[in-house]
C-alpha angles and dihedrals in degrees: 000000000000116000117215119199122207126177112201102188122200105024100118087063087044087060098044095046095043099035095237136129109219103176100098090044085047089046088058093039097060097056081049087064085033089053093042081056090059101052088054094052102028102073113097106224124239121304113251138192090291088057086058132106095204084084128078091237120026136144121250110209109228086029119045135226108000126180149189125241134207093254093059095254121111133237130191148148130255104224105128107118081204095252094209101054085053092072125114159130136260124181122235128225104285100330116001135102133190114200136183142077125315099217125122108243086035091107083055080061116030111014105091090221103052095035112139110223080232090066102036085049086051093052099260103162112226126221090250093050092046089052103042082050083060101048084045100049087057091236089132092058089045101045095041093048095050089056095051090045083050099058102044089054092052088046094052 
């Protein structure tokens, strides 16, 4: 799983200053990045000619490699671990949360440094990518914001 690291400076003097505890409001803010991660990496990208059973070979998602023999059936194995129903999130210590598939060839797909050029060409969306789309995207400020808010509203 992919591992986001997020410093919030300055909330132990927040909580000092304004008499609330935000740890369990930062705890569930940080699966909501994590989860905000994931909708960035999560997506397959669009099937291409490979994914096509026009073809005599071809990969079915959800299957694995199918083919087509001489007689016009078709054979094929059923290897896929069904990348997308490996996802998840797992918390952290405090305030910590890893996110992304279980499967074994996941990091081939999704881990920037283990990215085959096949999959980036194909659309995959790397770790790295998905997490610099949610900085960007100013999620981190806002999540993060709302939960502080949260919590000092609950503490008055």
């Amino acid at each position: 799983r992919m591992t986001v690291s997020i410093r919030i400076t300055g909330l132990e003097d927040a909580q000092r200053l304004l008499g609330a505890d935000f740890a369990p409001a930062m705890r569930a803010a940080t699966t909501d990045i994590a989860k905000e991660v994931e909708n960035e990496a999560r997506p397959y990208p669009p099937a291409t000619q490979a994914n096509s059973s026009a073809e005599q070979r071809w990969y079915k998602r959800g299957y694995g490699p199918q083919w087509r023999r001489k007689d016009g059936t078709v054979g094929g194995r059923k290897t896929s671990q069904v990348l997308d129903k490996t996802w998840g999130i797992e918390a952290q210590g405090t305030m910590g949360a890893k996110v992304g598939p279980s499967a074994t060839y996941a990091p081939y797909l999704h881990n920037s440094e283990k990215q085959t050029t096949w999959a980036r060409a194909r659309g995959w969306v790397s770790d790295r990518k998905a997490i610099e789309k949610v900085v960007a995207s100013g999620a981190i400020q806002r999540i993060v914001g709302q939960a502080i808010m949260g919590a000092f509203r609950k503490g008055r």
